[in-house]
PDB file of N, CA and C in Angstrom:
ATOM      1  N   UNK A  28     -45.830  38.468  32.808  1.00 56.00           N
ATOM      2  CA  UNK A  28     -45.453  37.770  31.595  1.00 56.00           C
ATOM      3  C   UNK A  28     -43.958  37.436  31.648  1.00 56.00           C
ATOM      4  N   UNK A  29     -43.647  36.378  30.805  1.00 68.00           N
ATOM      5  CA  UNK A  29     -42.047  35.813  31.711  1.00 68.00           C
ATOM      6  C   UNK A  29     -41.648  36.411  29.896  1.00 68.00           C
ATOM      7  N   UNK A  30     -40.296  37.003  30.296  1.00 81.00           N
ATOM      8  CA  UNK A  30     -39.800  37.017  28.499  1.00 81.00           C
ATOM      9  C   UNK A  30     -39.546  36.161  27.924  1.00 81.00           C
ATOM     10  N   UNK A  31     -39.266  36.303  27.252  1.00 91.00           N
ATOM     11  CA  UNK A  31     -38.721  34.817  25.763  1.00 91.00           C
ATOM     12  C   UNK A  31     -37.352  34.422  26.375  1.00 91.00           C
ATOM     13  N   UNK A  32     -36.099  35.344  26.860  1.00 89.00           N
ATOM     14  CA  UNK A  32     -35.037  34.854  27.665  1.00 89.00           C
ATOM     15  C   UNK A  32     -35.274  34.125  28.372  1.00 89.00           C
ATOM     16  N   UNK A  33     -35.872  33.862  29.369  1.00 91.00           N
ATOM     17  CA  UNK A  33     -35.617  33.346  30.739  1.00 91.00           C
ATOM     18  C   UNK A  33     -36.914  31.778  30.092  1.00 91.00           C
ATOM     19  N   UNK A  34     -37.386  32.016  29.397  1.00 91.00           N
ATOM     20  CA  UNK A  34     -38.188  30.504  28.702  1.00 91.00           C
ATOM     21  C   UNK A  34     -36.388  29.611  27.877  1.00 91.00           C
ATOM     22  N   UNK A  35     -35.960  30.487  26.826  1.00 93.00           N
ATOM     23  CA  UNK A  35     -35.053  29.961  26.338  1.00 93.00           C
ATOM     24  C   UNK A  35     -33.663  29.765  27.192  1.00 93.00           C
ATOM     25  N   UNK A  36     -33.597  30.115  28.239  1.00 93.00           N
ATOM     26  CA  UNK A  36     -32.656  29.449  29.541  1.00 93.00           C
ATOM     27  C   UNK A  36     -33.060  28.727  30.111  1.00 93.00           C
ATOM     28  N   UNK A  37     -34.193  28.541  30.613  1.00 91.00           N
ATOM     29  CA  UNK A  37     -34.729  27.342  30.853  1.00 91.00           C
ATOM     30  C   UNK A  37     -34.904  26.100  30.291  1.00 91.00           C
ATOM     31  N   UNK A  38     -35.186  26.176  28.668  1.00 93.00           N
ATOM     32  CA  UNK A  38     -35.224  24.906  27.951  1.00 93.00           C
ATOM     33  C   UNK A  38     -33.666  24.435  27.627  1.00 93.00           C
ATOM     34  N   UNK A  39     -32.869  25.311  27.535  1.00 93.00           N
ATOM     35  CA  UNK A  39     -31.486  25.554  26.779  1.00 93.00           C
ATOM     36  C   UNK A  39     -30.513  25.022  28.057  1.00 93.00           C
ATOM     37  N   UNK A  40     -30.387  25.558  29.556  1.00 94.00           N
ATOM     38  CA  UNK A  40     -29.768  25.428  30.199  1.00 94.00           C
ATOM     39  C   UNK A  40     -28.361  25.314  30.020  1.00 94.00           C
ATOM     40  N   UNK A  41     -28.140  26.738  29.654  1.00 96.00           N
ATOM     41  CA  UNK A  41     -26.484  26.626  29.403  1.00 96.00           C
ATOM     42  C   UNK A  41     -25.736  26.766  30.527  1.00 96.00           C
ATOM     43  N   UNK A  42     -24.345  26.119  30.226  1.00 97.00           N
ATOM     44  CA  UNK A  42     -23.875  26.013  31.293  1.00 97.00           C
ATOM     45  C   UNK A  42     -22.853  27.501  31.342  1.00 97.00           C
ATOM     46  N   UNK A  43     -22.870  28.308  30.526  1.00 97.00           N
ATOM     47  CA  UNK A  43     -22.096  29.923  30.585  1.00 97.00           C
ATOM     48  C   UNK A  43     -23.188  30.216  30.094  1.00 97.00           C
ATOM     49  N   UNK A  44     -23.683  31.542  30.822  1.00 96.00           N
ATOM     50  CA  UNK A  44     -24.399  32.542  30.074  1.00 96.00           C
ATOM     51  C   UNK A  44     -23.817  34.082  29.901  1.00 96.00           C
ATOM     52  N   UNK A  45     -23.533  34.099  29.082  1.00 94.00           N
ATOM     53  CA  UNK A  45     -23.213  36.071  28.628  1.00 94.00           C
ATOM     54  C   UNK A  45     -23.707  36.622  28.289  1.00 94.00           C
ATOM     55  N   UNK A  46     -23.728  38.252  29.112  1.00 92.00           N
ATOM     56  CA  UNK A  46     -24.338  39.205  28.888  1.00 92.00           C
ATOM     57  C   UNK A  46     -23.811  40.586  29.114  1.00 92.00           C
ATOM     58  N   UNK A  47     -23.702  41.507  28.150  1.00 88.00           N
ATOM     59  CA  UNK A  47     -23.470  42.194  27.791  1.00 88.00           C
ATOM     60  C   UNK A  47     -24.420  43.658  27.718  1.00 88.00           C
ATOM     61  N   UNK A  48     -25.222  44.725  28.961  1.00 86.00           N
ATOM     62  CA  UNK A  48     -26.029  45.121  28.229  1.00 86.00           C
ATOM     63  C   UNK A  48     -25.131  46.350  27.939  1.00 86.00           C
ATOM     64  N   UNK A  49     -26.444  47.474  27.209  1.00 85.00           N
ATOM     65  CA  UNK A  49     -25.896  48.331  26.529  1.00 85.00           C
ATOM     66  C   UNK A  49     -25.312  49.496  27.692  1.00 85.00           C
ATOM     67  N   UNK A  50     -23.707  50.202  27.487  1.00 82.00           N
ATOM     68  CA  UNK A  50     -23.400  50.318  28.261  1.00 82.00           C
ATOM     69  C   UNK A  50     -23.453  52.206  28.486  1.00 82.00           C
ATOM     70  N   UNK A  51     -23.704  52.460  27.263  1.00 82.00           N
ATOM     71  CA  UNK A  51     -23.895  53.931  26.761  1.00 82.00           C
ATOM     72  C   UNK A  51     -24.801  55.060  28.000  1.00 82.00           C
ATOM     73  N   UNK A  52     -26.075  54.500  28.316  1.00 84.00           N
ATOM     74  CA  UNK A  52     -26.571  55.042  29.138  1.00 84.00           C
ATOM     75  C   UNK A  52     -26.378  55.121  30.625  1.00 84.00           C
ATOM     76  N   UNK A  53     -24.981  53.989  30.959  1.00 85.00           N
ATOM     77  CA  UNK A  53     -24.669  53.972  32.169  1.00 85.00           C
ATOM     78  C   UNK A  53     -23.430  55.151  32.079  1.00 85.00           C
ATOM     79  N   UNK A  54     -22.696  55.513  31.369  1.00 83.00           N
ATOM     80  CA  UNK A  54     -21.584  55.717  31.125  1.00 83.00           C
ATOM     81  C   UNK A  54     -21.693  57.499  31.796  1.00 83.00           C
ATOM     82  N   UNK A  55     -20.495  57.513  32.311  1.00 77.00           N
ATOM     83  CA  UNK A  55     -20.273  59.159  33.292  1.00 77.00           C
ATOM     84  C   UNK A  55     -20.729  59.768  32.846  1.00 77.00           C
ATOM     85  N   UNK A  56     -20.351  60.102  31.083  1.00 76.00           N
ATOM     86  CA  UNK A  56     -20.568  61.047  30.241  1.00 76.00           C
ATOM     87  C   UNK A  56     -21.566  61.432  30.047  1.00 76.00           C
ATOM     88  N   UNK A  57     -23.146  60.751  30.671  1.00 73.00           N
ATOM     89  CA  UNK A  57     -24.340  60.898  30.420  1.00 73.00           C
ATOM     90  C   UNK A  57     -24.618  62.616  31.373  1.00 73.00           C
ATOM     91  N   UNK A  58     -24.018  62.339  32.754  1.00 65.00           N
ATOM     92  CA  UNK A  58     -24.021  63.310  33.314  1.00 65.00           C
ATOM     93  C   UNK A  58     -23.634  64.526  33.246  1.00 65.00           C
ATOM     94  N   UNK A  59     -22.688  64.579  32.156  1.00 68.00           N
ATOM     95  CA  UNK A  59     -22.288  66.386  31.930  1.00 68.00           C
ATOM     96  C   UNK A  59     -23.255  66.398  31.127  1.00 68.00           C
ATOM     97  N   UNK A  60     -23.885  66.099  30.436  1.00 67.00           N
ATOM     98  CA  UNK A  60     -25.436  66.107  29.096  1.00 67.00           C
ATOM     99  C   UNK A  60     -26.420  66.396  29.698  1.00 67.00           C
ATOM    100  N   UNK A  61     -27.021  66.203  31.429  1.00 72.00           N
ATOM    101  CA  UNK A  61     -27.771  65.932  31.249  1.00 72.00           C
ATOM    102  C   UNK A  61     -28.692  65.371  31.787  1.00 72.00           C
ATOM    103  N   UNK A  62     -29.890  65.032  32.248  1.00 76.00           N
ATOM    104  CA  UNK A  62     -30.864  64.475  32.655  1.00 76.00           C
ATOM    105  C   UNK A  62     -32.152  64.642  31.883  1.00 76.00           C
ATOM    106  N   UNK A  63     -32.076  64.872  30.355  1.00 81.00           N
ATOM    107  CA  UNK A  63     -33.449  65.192  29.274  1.00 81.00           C
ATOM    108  C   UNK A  63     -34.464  64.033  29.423  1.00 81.00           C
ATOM    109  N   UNK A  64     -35.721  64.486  29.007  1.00 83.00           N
ATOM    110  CA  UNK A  64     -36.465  63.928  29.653  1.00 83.00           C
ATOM    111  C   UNK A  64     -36.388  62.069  28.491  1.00 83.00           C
ATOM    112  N   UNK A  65     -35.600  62.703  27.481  1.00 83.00           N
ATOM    113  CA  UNK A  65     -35.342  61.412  26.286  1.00 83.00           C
ATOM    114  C   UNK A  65     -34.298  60.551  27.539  1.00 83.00           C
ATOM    115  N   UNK A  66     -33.263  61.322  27.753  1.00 81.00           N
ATOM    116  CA  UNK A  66     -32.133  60.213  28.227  1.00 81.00           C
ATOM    117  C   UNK A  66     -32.339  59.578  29.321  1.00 81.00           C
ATOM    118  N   UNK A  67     -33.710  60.226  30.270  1.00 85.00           N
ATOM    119  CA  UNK A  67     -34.256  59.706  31.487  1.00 85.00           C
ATOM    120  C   UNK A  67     -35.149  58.289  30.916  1.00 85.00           C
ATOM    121  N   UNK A  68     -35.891  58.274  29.667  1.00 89.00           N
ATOM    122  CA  UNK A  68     -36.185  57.056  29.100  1.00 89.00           C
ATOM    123  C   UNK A  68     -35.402  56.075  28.876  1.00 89.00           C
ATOM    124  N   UNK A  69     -34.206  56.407  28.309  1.00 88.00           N
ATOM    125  CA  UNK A  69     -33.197  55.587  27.867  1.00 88.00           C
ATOM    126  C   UNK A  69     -32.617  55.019  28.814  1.00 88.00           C
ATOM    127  N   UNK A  70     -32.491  55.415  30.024  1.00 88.00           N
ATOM    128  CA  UNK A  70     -31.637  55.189  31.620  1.00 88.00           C
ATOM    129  C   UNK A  70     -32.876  53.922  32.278  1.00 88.00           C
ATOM    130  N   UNK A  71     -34.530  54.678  32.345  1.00 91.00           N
ATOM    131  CA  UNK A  71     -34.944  53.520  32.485  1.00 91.00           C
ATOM    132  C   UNK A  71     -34.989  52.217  31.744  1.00 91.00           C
ATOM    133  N   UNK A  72     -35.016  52.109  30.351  1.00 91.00           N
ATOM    134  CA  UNK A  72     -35.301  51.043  29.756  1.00 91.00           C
ATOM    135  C   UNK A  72     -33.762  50.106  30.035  1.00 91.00           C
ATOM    136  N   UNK A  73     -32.782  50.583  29.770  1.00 91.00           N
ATOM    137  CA  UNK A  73     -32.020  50.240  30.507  1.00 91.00           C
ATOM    138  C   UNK A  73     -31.414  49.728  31.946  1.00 91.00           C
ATOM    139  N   UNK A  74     -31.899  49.968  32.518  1.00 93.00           N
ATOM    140  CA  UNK A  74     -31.919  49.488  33.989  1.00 93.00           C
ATOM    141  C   UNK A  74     -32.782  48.584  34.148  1.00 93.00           C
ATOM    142  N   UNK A  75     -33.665  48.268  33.563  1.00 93.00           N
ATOM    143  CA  UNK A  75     -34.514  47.548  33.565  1.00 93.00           C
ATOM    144  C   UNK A  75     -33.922  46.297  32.761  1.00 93.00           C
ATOM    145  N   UNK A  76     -32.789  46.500  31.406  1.00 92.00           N
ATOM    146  CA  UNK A  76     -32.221  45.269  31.020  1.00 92.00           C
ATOM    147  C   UNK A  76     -31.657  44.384  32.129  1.00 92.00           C
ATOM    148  N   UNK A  77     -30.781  45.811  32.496  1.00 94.00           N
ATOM    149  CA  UNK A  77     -29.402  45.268  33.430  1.00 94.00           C
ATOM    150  C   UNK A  77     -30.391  43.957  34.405  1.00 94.00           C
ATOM    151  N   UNK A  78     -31.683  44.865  35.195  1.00 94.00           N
ATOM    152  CA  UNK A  78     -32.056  43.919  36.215  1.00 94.00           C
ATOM    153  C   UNK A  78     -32.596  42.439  35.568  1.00 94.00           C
ATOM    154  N   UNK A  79     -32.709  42.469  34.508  1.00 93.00           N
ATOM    155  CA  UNK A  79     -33.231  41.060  33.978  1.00 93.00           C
ATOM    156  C   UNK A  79     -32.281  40.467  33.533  1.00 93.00           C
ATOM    157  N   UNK A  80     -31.118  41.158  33.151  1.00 94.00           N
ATOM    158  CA  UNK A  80     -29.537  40.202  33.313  1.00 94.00           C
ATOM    159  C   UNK A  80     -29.775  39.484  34.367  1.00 94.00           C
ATOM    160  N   UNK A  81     -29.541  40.363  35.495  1.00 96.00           N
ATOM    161  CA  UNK A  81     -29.662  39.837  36.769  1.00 96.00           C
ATOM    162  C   UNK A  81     -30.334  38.639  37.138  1.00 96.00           C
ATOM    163  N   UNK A  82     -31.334  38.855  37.001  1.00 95.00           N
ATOM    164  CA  UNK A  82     -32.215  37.691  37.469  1.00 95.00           C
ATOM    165  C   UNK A  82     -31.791  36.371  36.712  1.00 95.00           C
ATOM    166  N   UNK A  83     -31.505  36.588  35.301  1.00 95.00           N
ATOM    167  CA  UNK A  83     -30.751  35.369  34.472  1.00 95.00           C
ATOM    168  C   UNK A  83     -29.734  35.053  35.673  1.00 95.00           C
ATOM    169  N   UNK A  84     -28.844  36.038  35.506  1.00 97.00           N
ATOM    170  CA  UNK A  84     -27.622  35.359  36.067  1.00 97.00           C
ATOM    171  C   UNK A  84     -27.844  34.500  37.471  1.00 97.00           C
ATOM    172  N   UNK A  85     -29.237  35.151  38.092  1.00 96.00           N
ATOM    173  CA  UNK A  85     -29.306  34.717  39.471  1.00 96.00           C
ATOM    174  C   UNK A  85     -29.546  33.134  39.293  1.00 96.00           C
ATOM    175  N   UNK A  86     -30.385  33.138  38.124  1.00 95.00           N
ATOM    176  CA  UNK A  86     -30.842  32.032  37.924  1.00 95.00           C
ATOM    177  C   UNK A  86     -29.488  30.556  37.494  1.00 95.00           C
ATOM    178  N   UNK A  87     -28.651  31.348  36.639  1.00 97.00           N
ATOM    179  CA  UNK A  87     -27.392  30.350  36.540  1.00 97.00           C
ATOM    180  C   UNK A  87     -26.995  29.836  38.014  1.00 97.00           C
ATOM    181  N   UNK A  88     -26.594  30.820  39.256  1.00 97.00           N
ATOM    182  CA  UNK A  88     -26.334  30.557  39.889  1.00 97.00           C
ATOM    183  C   UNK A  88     -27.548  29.500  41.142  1.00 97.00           C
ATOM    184  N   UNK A  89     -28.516  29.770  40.919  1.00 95.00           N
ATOM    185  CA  UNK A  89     -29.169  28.307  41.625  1.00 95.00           C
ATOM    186  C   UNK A  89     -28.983  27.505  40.538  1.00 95.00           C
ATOM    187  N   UNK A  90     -28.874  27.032  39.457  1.00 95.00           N
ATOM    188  CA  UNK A  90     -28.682  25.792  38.845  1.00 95.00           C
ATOM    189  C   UNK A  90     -27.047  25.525  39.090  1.00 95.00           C
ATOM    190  N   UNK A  91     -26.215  25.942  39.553  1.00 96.00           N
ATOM    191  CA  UNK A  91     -25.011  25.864  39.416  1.00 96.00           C
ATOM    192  C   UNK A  91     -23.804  25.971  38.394  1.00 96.00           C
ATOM    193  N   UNK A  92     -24.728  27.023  37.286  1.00 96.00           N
ATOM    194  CA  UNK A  92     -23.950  27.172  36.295  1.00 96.00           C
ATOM    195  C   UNK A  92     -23.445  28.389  36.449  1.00 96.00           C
ATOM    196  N   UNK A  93     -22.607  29.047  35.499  1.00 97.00           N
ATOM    197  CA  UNK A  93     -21.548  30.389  35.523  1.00 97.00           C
ATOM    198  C   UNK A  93     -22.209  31.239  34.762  1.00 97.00           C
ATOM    199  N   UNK A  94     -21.836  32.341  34.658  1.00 97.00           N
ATOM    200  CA  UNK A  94     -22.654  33.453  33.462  1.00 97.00           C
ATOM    201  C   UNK A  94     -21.276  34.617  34.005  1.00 97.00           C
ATOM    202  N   UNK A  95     -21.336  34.902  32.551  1.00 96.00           N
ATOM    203  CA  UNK A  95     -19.782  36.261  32.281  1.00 96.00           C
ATOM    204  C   UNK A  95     -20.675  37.745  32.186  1.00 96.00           C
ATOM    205  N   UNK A  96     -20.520  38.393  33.038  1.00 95.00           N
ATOM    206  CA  UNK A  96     -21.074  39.920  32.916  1.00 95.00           C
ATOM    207  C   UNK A  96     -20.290  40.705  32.316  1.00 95.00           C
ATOM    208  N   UNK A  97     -20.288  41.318  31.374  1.00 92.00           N
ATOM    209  CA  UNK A  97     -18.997  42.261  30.521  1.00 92.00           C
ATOM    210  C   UNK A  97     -19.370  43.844  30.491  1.00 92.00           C
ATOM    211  N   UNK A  98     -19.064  44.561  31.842  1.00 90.00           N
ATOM    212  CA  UNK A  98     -19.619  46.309  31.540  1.00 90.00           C
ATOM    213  C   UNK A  98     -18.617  46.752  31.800  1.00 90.00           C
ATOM    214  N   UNK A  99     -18.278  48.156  30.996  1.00 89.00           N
ATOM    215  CA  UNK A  99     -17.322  48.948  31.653  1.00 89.00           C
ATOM    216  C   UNK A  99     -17.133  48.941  33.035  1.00 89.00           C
ATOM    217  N   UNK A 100     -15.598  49.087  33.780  1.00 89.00           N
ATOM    218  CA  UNK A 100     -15.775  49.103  34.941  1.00 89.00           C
ATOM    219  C   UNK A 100     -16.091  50.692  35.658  1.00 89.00           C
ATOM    220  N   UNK A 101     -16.182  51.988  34.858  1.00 87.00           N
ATOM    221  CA  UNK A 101     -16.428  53.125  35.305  1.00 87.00           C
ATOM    222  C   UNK A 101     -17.699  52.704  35.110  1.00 87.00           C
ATOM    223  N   UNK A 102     -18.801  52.029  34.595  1.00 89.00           N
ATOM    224  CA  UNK A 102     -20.056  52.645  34.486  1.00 89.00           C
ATOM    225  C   UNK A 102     -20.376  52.375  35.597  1.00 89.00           C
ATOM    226  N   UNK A 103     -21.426  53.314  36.548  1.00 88.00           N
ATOM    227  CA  UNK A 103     -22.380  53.547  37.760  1.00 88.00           C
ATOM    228  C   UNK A 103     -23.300  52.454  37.467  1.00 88.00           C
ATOM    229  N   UNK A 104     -23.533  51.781  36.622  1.00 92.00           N
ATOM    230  CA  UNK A 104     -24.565  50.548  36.658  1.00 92.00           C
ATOM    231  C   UNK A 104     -23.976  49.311  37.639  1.00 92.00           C
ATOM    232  N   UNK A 105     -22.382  49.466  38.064  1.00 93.00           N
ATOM    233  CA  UNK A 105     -22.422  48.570  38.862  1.00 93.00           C
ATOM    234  C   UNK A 105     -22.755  49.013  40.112  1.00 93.00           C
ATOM    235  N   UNK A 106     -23.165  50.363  40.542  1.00 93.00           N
ATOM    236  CA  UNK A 106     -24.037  50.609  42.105  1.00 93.00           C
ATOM    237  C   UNK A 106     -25.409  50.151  42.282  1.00 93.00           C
ATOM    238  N   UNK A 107     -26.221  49.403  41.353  1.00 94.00           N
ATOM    239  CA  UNK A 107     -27.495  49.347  41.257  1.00 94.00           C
ATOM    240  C   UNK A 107     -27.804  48.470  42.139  1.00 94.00           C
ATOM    241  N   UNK A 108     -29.032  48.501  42.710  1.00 96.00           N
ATOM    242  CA  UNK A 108     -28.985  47.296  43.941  1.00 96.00           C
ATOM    243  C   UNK A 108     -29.125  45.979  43.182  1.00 96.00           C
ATOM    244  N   UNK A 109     -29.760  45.674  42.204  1.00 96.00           N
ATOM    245  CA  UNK A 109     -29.490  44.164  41.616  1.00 96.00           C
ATOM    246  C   UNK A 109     -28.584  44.245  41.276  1.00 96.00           C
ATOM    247  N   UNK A 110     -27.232  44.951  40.574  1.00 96.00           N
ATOM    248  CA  UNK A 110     -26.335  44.185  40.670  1.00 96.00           C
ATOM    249  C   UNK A 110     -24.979  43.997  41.936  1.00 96.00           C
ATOM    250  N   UNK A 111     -25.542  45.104  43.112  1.00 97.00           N
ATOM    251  CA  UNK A 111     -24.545  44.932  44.296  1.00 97.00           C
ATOM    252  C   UNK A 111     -25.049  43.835  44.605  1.00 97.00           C
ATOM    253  N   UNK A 112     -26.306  43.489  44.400  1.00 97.00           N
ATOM    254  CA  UNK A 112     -26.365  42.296  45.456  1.00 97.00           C
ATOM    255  C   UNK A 112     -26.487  40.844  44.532  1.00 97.00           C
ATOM    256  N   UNK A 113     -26.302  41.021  42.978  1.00 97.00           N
ATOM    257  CA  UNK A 113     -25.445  39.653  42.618  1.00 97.00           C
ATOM    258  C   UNK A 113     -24.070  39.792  42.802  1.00 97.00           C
ATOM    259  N   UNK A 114     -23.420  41.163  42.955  1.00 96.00           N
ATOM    260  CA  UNK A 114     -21.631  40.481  43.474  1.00 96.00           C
ATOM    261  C   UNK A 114     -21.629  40.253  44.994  1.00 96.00           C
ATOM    262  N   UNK A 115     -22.750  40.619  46.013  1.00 97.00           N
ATOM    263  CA  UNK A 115     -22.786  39.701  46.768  1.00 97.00           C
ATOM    264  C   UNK A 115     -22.995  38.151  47.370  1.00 97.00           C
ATOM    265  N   UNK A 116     -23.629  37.953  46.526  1.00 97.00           N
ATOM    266  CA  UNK A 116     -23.933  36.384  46.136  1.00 97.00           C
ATOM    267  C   UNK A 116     -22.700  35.660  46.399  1.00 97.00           C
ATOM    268  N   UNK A 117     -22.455  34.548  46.904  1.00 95.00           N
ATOM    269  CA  UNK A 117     -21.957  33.633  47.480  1.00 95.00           C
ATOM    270  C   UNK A 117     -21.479  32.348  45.770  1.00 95.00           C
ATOM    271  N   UNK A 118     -19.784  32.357  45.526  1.00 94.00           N
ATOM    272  CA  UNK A 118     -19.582  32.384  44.608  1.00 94.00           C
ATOM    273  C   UNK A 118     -19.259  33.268  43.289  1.00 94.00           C
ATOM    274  N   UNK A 119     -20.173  33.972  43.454  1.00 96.00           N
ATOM    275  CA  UNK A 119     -19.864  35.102  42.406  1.00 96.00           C
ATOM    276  C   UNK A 119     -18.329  35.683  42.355  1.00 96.00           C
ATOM    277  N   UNK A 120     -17.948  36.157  41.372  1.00 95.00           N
ATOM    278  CA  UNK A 120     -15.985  36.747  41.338  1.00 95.00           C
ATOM    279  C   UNK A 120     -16.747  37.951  40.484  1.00 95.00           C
ATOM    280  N   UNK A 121     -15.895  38.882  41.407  1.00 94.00           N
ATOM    281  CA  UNK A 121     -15.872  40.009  40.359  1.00 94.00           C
ATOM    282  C   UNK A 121     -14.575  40.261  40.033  1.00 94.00           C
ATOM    283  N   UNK A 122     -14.179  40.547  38.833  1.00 92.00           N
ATOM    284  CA  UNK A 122     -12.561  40.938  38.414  1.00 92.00           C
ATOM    285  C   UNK A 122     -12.667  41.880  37.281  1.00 92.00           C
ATOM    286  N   UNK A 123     -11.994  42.669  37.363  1.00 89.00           N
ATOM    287  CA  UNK A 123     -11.671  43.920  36.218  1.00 89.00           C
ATOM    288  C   UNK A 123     -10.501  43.609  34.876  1.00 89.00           C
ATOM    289  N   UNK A 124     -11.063  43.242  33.620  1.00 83.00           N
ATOM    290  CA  UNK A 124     -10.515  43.090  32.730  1.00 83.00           C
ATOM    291  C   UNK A 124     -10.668  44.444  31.973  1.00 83.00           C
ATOM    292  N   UNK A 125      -9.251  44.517  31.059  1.00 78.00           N
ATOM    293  CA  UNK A 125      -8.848  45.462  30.513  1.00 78.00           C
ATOM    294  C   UNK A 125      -9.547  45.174  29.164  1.00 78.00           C
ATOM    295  N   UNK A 126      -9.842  46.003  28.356  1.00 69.00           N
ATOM    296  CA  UNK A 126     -10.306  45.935  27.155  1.00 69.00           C
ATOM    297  C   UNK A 126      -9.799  45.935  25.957  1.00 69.00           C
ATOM    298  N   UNK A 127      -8.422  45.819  26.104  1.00 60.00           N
ATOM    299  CA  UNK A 127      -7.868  45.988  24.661  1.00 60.00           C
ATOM    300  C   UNK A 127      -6.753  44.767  25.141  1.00 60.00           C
TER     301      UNK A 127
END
């Protein structure tokens, strides 16, 4: 089943897409807490956003459009293999902005 995102990028075809997922369950701090069998839910449903970011974003990039990824730069969600291998992607910039 395709989600409602990737229908409304398709009809919409923006030329920036942003995404933002939630960054709480990537975050260090999860690890002195923990591995409960709740926060092991929360880690998957999550990872599972991040990778459908992904695939959006992959998708900007065969149409030739841009998309802004905004995660902490400590969170471990950037080791995930979908997203090492969209900052491998050809084009892609990764750069570390400060937050305040």
């Amino acid at each position: 089943q395709i989600p409602e995102a990737f229908k409304l990028r398709e009809t919409v075809r923006p030329k920036l897409l942003a995404g933002s997922p939630e960054c709480v369950p990537f975050s260090l701090l999860i690890g002195f807490q923990g591995i409960t069998p709740n926060v092991q839910a929360k880690l998957e449903v999550a990872e599972k956003h991040l990778e459908t970011c992904c695939q959006m974003y992959n998708g900007q990039v065969d149409d030739g459009n841009y998309f802004l990824h905004e995660h902490p730069w400590s969170a471990w969600s950037w080791k995930l293999p979908a997203m090492q291998q969209l900052i491998a992607t050809s084009g892609v910039l990764l750069g570390k902005g400060h937050m305040c």
